[in-house]
Short mmCIF file of C-alpha atoms in Angstrom, two decimals:
data_model
loop_
_atom_site.label_atom_id
_atom_site.label_comp_id
_atom_site.label_asym_id
_atom_site.label_seq_id
_atom_site.Cartn_x
_atom_site.Cartn_y
_atom_site.Cartn_z
CA MET A 1 -15.66 5.68 28.79
CA THR A 2 -12.57 6.41 26.73
CA ASP A 3 -11.63 7.68 23.11
CA ALA A 4 -8.62 5.26 22.86
CA PRO A 5 -9.50 2.32 20.45
CA ALA A 6 -8.87 -1.30 21.41
CA PRO A 7 -5.14 -2.21 20.45
CA LEU A 8 -4.52 -2.99 16.93
CA ALA A 9 -4.45 -6.73 15.84
CA GLU A 10 -1.17 -8.20 14.96
CA PRO A 11 -0.36 -7.62 11.27
CA ASP A 12 -2.13 -10.14 8.90
CA ILE A 13 0.45 -11.31 6.38
CA ASP A 14 -2.43 -12.14 3.99
CA ARG A 15 -3.97 -8.49 3.92
CA ARG A 16 -3.79 -6.49 1.05
CA LEU A 17 -4.46 -2.95 2.35
CA ARG A 18 -1.54 -1.02 4.14
CA GLY A 19 -3.56 1.77 5.53
CA PRO A 20 -4.61 4.02 6.99
CA VAL A 21 -8.11 3.62 5.88
CA ARG A 22 -10.65 6.48 6.72
CA VAL A 23 -14.30 5.60 7.10
CA VAL A 24 -16.53 8.67 7.17
CA GLY A 25 -20.11 7.49 8.71
CA ALA A 26 -19.86 5.31 11.77
CA GLY A 27 -22.98 3.60 11.21
CA LEU A 28 -23.71 -0.34 10.69
CA LEU A 29 -21.67 -0.55 7.41
CA GLY A 30 -18.98 1.70 8.49
CA ALA A 31 -18.09 0.49 11.85
CA SER A 32 -18.57 -3.18 10.44
CA ILE A 33 -15.80 -2.14 7.97
CA GLY A 34 -13.65 -0.78 10.73
CA LEU A 35 -14.18 -3.84 12.91
CA ALA A 36 -13.17 -6.14 9.89
CA LEU A 37 -10.09 -4.29 8.77
CA ARG A 38 -8.97 -3.78 12.53
CA GLU A 39 -9.09 -7.48 12.99
CA LYS A 40 -6.45 -7.42 9.86
CA GLY A 41 -4.21 -5.12 11.58
CA VAL A 42 -5.20 -2.17 9.28
CA ASP A 43 -5.03 1.41 10.95
CA VAL A 44 -8.75 2.58 10.75
CA VAL A 45 -9.66 6.44 11.29
CA LEU A 46 -13.23 6.79 11.94
CA ASP A 47 -15.16 10.22 11.75
CA ASP A 48 -19.02 11.01 11.74
CA VAL A 49 -21.15 14.22 12.10
CA SER A 50 -22.84 12.41 14.85
CA PRO A 51 -20.53 12.80 18.09
CA ALA A 52 -22.30 10.02 19.89
CA ALA A 53 -21.95 7.48 17.02
CA LEU A 54 -18.57 8.29 16.56
CA ALA A 55 -17.69 7.81 20.47
CA LEU A 56 -19.75 4.43 20.29
CA ALA A 57 -18.05 3.01 17.18
CA VAL A 58 -14.43 3.93 18.81
CA ASP A 59 -15.55 2.36 21.85
CA TYR A 60 -16.66 -0.74 20.26
CA GLY A 61 -12.82 -1.02 18.42
CA ALA A 62 -14.18 0.29 15.07
CA GLY A 63 -11.40 2.55 14.78
CA ARG A 64 -9.67 5.52 16.13
CA ARG A 65 -10.48 9.47 16.04
CA PRO A 66 -8.88 11.40 13.29
CA ALA A 67 -5.42 12.92 13.94
CA ASP A 68 -3.33 15.90 12.31
CA GLY A 69 -1.38 14.18 9.53
CA ASP A 70 -3.54 11.40 8.65
CA ASP A 71 -2.77 10.55 5.16
CA PRO A 72 -5.02 7.65 4.08
CA GLU A 73 -4.62 5.36 1.18
CA LEU A 74 -8.33 5.04 0.87
CA VAL A 75 -11.49 6.71 2.17
CA VAL A 76 -14.78 4.80 2.27
CA VAL A 77 -17.86 7.06 2.58
CA ALA A 78 -20.62 5.33 4.37
CA VAL A 79 -23.15 8.09 4.89
CA PRO A 80 -26.70 8.26 4.12
CA PRO A 81 -27.75 8.42 0.25
CA ASP A 82 -28.79 11.78 -0.13
CA VAL A 83 -25.44 13.44 0.85
CA VAL A 84 -23.06 10.69 -0.37
CA ALA A 85 -21.90 12.94 -3.44
CA ALA A 86 -21.35 15.96 -0.98
CA VAL A 87 -19.27 13.89 1.33
CA VAL A 88 -17.11 12.38 -1.50
CA GLU A 89 -16.42 15.62 -3.07
CA ARG A 90 -15.36 16.95 0.38
CA GLU A 91 -12.98 13.95 0.88
CA LEU A 92 -11.54 14.13 -2.54
CA ALA A 93 -10.60 17.62 -2.05
CA ALA A 94 -9.30 16.89 1.63
CA TYR A 95 -6.91 13.95 0.73
CA PRO A 96 -5.50 14.61 -2.74
CA CYS A 97 -3.42 11.27 -2.77
CA ALA A 98 -6.45 8.96 -1.55
CA VAL A 99 -9.06 6.95 -3.42
CA VAL A 100 -12.33 7.42 -2.35
CA THR A 101 -15.12 5.06 -2.38
CA ASP A 102 -18.63 5.02 -1.26
CA VAL A 103 -21.01 1.96 -0.19
CA ALA A 104 -24.29 3.49 -0.96
CA SER A 105 -26.91 1.26 -2.57
CA VAL A 106 -27.14 3.40 -5.77
CA LYS A 107 -24.17 4.03 -8.03
CA THR A 108 -25.00 6.11 -11.13
CA GLY A 109 -26.52 9.27 -9.19
CA PRO A 110 -23.23 10.16 -6.94
CA LEU A 111 -20.98 9.45 -9.95
CA ASP A 112 -23.21 11.89 -12.16
CA ARG A 113 -23.33 14.45 -9.55
CA LEU A 114 -19.45 14.32 -8.98
CA VAL A 115 -18.92 14.79 -12.87
CA ALA A 116 -21.27 17.56 -13.14
CA ALA A 117 -19.22 19.30 -10.11
CA GLY A 118 -16.05 18.91 -11.77
CA ALA A 119 -14.88 16.63 -8.80
CA ASP A 120 -11.67 14.33 -9.58
CA VAL A 121 -13.43 11.18 -10.35
CA SER A 122 -10.12 9.87 -11.49
CA ARG A 123 -9.71 9.05 -7.71
CA TYR A 124 -13.38 7.88 -7.07
CA ILE A 125 -15.01 4.64 -7.68
CA GLY A 126 -18.47 3.66 -6.21
CA SER A 127 -18.67 0.15 -4.60
CA HIS A 128 -21.67 -1.53 -2.73
CA PRO A 129 -21.33 -4.42 -0.45
CA MET A 130 -24.57 -6.69 -0.64
CA ALA A 131 -24.69 -7.14 3.19
CA GLY A 132 -26.86 -5.53 5.88
CA ARG A 133 -28.99 -6.07 8.85
CA GLU A 134 -32.56 -5.18 10.27
CA ARG A 135 -30.71 -3.16 12.98
CA SER A 136 -28.59 -0.10 12.35
CA GLY A 137 -25.98 1.94 14.10
CA PRO A 138 -22.55 1.20 15.17
CA THR A 139 -23.93 -1.17 18.09
CA ALA A 140 -25.07 -3.58 15.25
CA ALA A 141 -21.81 -3.69 13.64
CA ARG A 142 -20.13 -7.05 12.83
CA ALA A 143 -16.60 -7.75 11.86
CA ASP A 144 -17.90 -10.64 9.86
CA LEU A 145 -20.78 -9.01 8.09
CA PHE A 146 -19.28 -9.11 4.49
CA VAL A 147 -17.76 -12.69 4.76
CA GLY A 148 -18.93 -14.32 1.72
CA ARG A 149 -21.04 -11.54 0.36
CA PRO A 150 -20.91 -9.83 -2.87
CA TRP A 151 -19.48 -6.60 -3.24
CA VAL A 152 -19.90 -4.73 -6.22
CA ILE A 153 -17.16 -2.46 -7.53
CA ALA A 154 -18.77 -0.04 -10.16
CA GLY A 155 -15.89 0.88 -12.36
CA HIS A 156 -16.19 4.10 -15.00
CA ASP A 157 -13.95 5.07 -18.00
CA ALA A 158 -12.44 7.99 -15.75
CA ILE A 159 -10.24 5.73 -13.22
CA THR A 160 -7.56 3.26 -14.06
CA TYR A 161 -7.86 -0.34 -12.86
CA GLN A 162 -4.51 0.09 -10.99
CA ARG A 163 -5.99 2.91 -8.98
CA ALA A 164 -9.39 1.15 -8.29
CA ALA A 165 -7.48 -1.94 -7.29
CA VAL A 166 -7.39 -0.70 -3.53
CA VAL A 167 -11.05 -0.76 -3.48
CA GLU A 168 -10.90 -4.44 -4.62
CA ASP A 169 -8.45 -4.81 -1.65
CA LEU A 170 -10.84 -3.38 0.84
CA ALA A 171 -13.40 -5.90 -0.31
CA LEU A 172 -11.12 -9.14 -0.08
CA ASP A 173 -9.68 -8.15 3.15
CA VAL A 174 -13.12 -7.96 4.66
CA GLY A 175 -13.93 -11.14 3.19
CA ALA A 176 -16.19 -10.33 0.40
CA THR A 177 -16.55 -11.44 -3.25
CA VAL A 178 -15.60 -9.06 -5.66
CA VAL A 179 -18.44 -8.22 -8.65
CA PRO A 180 -17.14 -5.91 -11.38
CA MET A 181 -20.46 -4.07 -12.74
CA ALA A 182 -20.96 -0.80 -14.68
CA PRO A 183 -22.93 1.62 -12.25
CA GLU A 184 -26.17 1.50 -14.53
CA SER A 185 -25.79 -2.35 -14.63
CA HIS A 186 -25.78 -2.31 -10.88
CA ASP A 187 -28.62 -0.11 -10.10
CA GLN A 188 -30.92 -1.98 -12.50
CA ALA A 189 -29.82 -5.13 -10.79
CA VAL A 190 -30.67 -4.05 -7.22
CA ALA A 191 -33.94 -2.74 -8.49
CA TYR A 192 -35.13 -6.13 -8.86
CA VAL A 193 -33.20 -8.12 -6.00
CA SER A 194 -33.28 -5.40 -3.33
CA HIS A 195 -35.36 -2.21 -4.04
CA ALA A 196 -38.71 -3.64 -5.39
CA PRO A 197 -38.31 -6.48 -2.77
CA GLN A 198 -38.40 -4.29 -0.23
CA LEU A 199 -41.32 -2.49 -1.21
CA VAL A 200 -43.34 -5.92 -2.00
CA SER A 201 -42.36 -6.93 1.56
CA THR A 202 -43.40 -3.83 3.34
CA LEU A 203 -46.73 -3.84 1.45
CA MET A 204 -47.57 -7.39 2.64
CA ALA A 205 -46.50 -6.51 6.12
CA ALA A 206 -48.45 -3.42 6.12
CA ARG A 207 -51.62 -5.81 5.24
CA LEU A 208 -51.32 -7.56 8.58
CA GLN A 209 -52.61 -4.57 10.16
CA ASP A 210 -55.72 -5.31 9.04
CA ALA A 211 -55.74 -8.98 9.97
CA PRO A 212 -58.56 -10.27 11.93
CA GLU A 213 -57.83 -10.78 15.74
CA GLY A 214 -55.99 -14.04 16.40
CA SER A 215 -55.03 -14.48 12.74
CA LEU A 216 -51.43 -13.96 13.22
CA ASP A 217 -51.29 -16.61 15.67
CA LEU A 218 -51.13 -18.96 12.84
CA ALA A 219 -48.23 -17.25 11.15
CA GLY A 220 -45.64 -19.62 9.84
CA GLY A 221 -42.79 -19.77 7.64
CA GLY A 222 -44.29 -18.37 4.62
CA VAL A 223 -45.41 -14.97 5.78
CA ARG A 224 -42.35 -14.61 7.96
CA ASP A 225 -40.13 -15.16 4.86
CA VAL A 226 -42.14 -12.39 2.76
CA THR A 227 -42.18 -9.84 5.78
CA ARG A 228 -38.83 -10.19 7.20
CA ILE A 229 -37.13 -7.25 5.71
CA ALA A 230 -40.30 -5.02 6.42
CA ALA A 231 -38.75 -3.89 9.60
CA SER A 232 -36.50 -1.41 7.87
CA ASP A 233 -35.61 2.16 8.57
CA PRO A 234 -38.22 4.38 6.56
CA GLY A 235 -35.92 7.39 6.62
CA LEU A 236 -33.21 5.50 4.99
CA TRP A 237 -35.68 3.68 2.18
CA VAL A 238 -37.16 6.86 1.24
CA GLN A 239 -33.74 7.99 0.24
CA ILE A 240 -32.82 4.49 -1.59
CA ILE A 241 -36.00 4.33 -3.13
CA GLY A 242 -36.08 8.04 -4.62
CA ALA A 243 -32.48 7.72 -5.79
CA ASN A 244 -33.45 4.44 -7.84
CA ALA A 245 -37.07 5.16 -8.54
CA ALA A 246 -36.57 5.23 -12.40
CA ARG A 247 -35.54 1.46 -12.28
CA ILE A 248 -37.67 0.22 -9.45
CA ARG A 249 -41.13 1.64 -11.10
CA PRO A 250 -40.96 -0.61 -14.18
CA VAL A 251 -40.34 -3.79 -12.00
CA LEU A 252 -43.58 -2.97 -9.85
CA ALA A 253 -45.61 -2.08 -12.73
CA ASP A 254 -44.97 -5.41 -14.18
CA LEU A 255 -45.80 -6.87 -10.93
CA ARG A 256 -49.13 -4.75 -10.82
CA ASP A 257 -50.01 -6.34 -14.21
CA ASP A 258 -49.45 -9.60 -12.98
CA LEU A 259 -51.50 -8.81 -9.88
CA ASP A 260 -54.49 -7.53 -11.92
CA ARG A 261 -54.45 -10.79 -13.78
CA VAL A 262 -54.70 -12.96 -10.76
CA LEU A 263 -57.35 -10.46 -9.20
CA HIS A 264 -59.52 -10.89 -12.61
CA ALA A 265 -59.05 -14.91 -12.01
CA LEU A 266 -60.36 -14.66 -8.55
CA ASP A 267 -63.26 -12.75 -9.35
CA ASP A 268 -64.37 -16.19 -10.97
CA PRO A 269 -62.05 -19.03 -9.88
CA ASP A 270 -63.81 -21.54 -11.74
CA GLY A 271 -64.48 -19.64 -14.98
CA THR A 272 -62.61 -20.35 -18.12
CA GLY A 273 -58.97 -19.51 -18.01
CA SER A 274 -59.09 -18.73 -14.21
CA PRO A 275 -57.25 -21.93 -12.90
CA ARG A 276 -54.75 -21.70 -16.15
CA THR A 277 -53.84 -17.99 -14.94
CA ILE A 278 -53.41 -19.06 -11.35
CA ALA A 279 -51.25 -22.08 -12.59
CA GLU A 280 -49.02 -20.27 -15.01
CA THR A 281 -48.57 -17.62 -11.99
CA ILE A 282 -47.26 -20.08 -9.74
CA ALA A 283 -45.12 -21.90 -12.23
CA ALA A 284 -43.68 -18.48 -13.41
CA GLY A 285 -42.58 -17.91 -9.90
CA ASN A 286 -41.09 -21.46 -9.78
CA ARG A 287 -39.04 -20.66 -12.62
CA GLY A 288 -37.90 -17.35 -11.03
CA VAL A 289 -36.80 -18.96 -7.95
CA GLU A 290 -34.63 -21.46 -9.92
CA ARG A 291 -32.62 -18.43 -11.30
CA LEU A 292 -31.57 -17.48 -7.85
CA PRO A 293 -27.98 -18.43 -7.12
CA GLY A 294 -27.39 -20.81 -4.30
CA LYS A 295 -24.61 -21.35 -2.07
CA HIS A 296 -21.35 -20.65 -3.89
CA GLY A 297 -23.16 -18.73 -6.50
CA THR A 298 -24.58 -21.96 -7.99
CA THR A 299 -28.31 -22.39 -9.15
CA ARG A 300 -28.58 -25.88 -7.67
CA ARG A 301 -31.38 -26.74 -5.67
CA PHE A 302 -31.19 -28.39 -2.33
CA ALA A 303 -33.49 -30.99 -0.63
CA ARG A 304 -35.16 -29.91 2.82
CA VAL A 305 -35.55 -31.89 5.87
CA VAL A 306 -38.02 -30.49 8.51
CA VAL A 307 -37.14 -31.64 12.21
CA LEU A 308 -39.32 -31.29 15.18
CA ILE A 309 -37.23 -30.26 18.27
CA ASP A 310 -38.14 -29.92 21.79
CA ASP A 311 -38.59 -26.22 23.17
CA THR A 312 -35.88 -26.61 25.56
CA PRO A 313 -32.48 -25.16 25.92
CA GLY A 314 -29.82 -26.83 23.81
CA GLN A 315 -32.09 -28.99 21.58
CA LEU A 316 -31.10 -26.92 18.33
CA ALA A 317 -27.27 -27.03 19.41
CA ALA A 318 -27.72 -30.70 19.60
CA LEU A 319 -29.14 -31.33 16.42
CA LEU A 320 -26.49 -29.08 14.24
CA THR A 321 -23.79 -30.91 16.21
CA PHE A 322 -25.22 -34.13 15.49
CA ILE A 323 -25.51 -33.10 11.73
CA GLY A 324 -22.11 -31.98 11.79
CA GLU A 325 -20.63 -35.45 13.68
CA ILE A 326 -22.10 -37.44 10.69
CA GLY A 327 -20.12 -35.30 8.14
CA ILE A 328 -23.31 -33.61 6.28
CA ASN A 329 -22.70 -29.85 5.40
CA LEU A 330 -25.65 -27.95 5.55
CA GLU A 331 -26.48 -25.59 3.04
CA ASP A 332 -29.12 -23.58 4.84
CA MET A 333 -31.10 -23.53 7.83
CA ARG A 334 -34.48 -21.96 9.05
CA LEU A 335 -36.19 -22.01 12.61
CA GLU A 336 -39.80 -21.55 13.35
CA HIS A 337 -41.65 -21.64 16.42
CA SER A 338 -45.18 -20.61 17.50
CA PRO A 339 -45.93 -18.71 20.69
CA GLY A 340 -46.82 -21.39 23.51
CA ALA A 341 -45.98 -24.49 21.14
CA PRO A 342 -43.99 -27.11 22.91
CA ILE A 343 -42.00 -27.65 19.83
CA GLY A 344 -39.78 -25.95 17.40
CA ILE A 345 -39.57 -26.64 13.72
CA VAL A 346 -36.08 -26.69 12.10
CA GLU A 347 -35.70 -26.63 8.33
CA VAL A 348 -32.32 -27.82 7.12
CA SER A 349 -31.22 -27.70 3.52
CA VAL A 350 -28.71 -30.28 2.12
CA VAL A 351 -27.50 -31.53 -1.27
CA PRO A 352 -30.38 -33.90 -2.73
CA GLU A 353 -27.47 -36.97 -2.80
CA GLN A 354 -27.39 -36.42 0.97
CA GLU A 355 -31.03 -36.25 1.95
CA GLN A 356 -31.74 -40.02 2.36
CA ARG A 357 -28.58 -40.59 4.77
CA LEU A 358 -29.60 -37.47 6.79
CA VAL A 359 -33.13 -38.87 7.03
CA ASP A 360 -31.85 -42.40 8.44
CA GLU A 361 -29.33 -41.03 10.53
CA LEU A 362 -31.78 -38.62 12.24
CA ASP A 363 -34.41 -41.40 12.35
CA GLY A 364 -31.83 -43.98 13.62
CA ARG A 365 -30.72 -41.47 16.60
CA GLY A 366 -34.49 -40.66 17.51
CA TRP A 367 -35.06 -37.33 16.10
CA ARG A 368 -38.43 -36.67 14.65
CA ILE A 369 -38.67 -35.90 11.20
CA ALA A 370 -41.85 -34.05 9.99
CA ALA A 371 -41.09 -33.85 6.38
CA ALA A 372 -38.41 -34.20 3.48
CA TRP A 373 -38.79 -33.06 0.09
CA ALA A 374 -36.35 -31.82 -2.77
#
């Protein structure tokens, strides 16, 4: 094992950052930032309180170890939420010419603590890439983790646009889409789209512990979709939820009220008003889903085509290759397979005007279509 990082890529003429960029925290986000920047030819300096995490990230090519004389233009703090403010304050003091950002999922708390501590927040601006994986640590890092994903930059009055531009350069260099937001607006938004959904997913997954023996053999796409993010790190989420509790609680309280209405209806499902309550609940869910942005930030809904494939090597690749060869662009895809079943279920999403052509082409080539609907 060697401490020497892999050679830098040839400098990318399209890159915005000059470097060096110092990344504090060599976990999933920090190492992924390092990998993405090094692909652009940026000099990345990694640091971490864990020697093992740092050694792994360096071995994987996410950057090099710190050296005397390092003078970064940008410091990225990618550490657990409960120590973000302390680490940012330390980095601001250690590198007086650098802009410092952090990538924690809550933005108002660190800024408030830094202001209270008298830190130079004219060189600090929080940011948050809306990207991640269920796995953690440097071995889970990917250079393409941020491609096409929103990267929030949480501006405040104490920093100028010109100075903050280096954080925008970071987001663009790793392939993300910049989304300017005030810290308070960001924290309210993630309460709805990330933090409350994490708890809902977790609570539903916890109910599966009590499912009768054999019930989970029937699990399909619905329960898998609802519980996908439940396999998350408890220690990390204790910190995230605690930091944004004031904004998460009202969302969950409203959800509790909705659930109480449904429970009341289920006490007498044929009673007066009960069918209406259930119908209105489902319809409200339909309206909420329609507000979610689709591909490229649009609210357009897609048609879905379900194809049955044999559970043999190469079948999924052959299907995707065929769809590409006929010139139809996939907007989304989901794969489902029950243990012991001889087939897999592939749900592909396309723009509605391509649905019938896709069905006809697949049918003509002998693929088995289970369903198609918009």
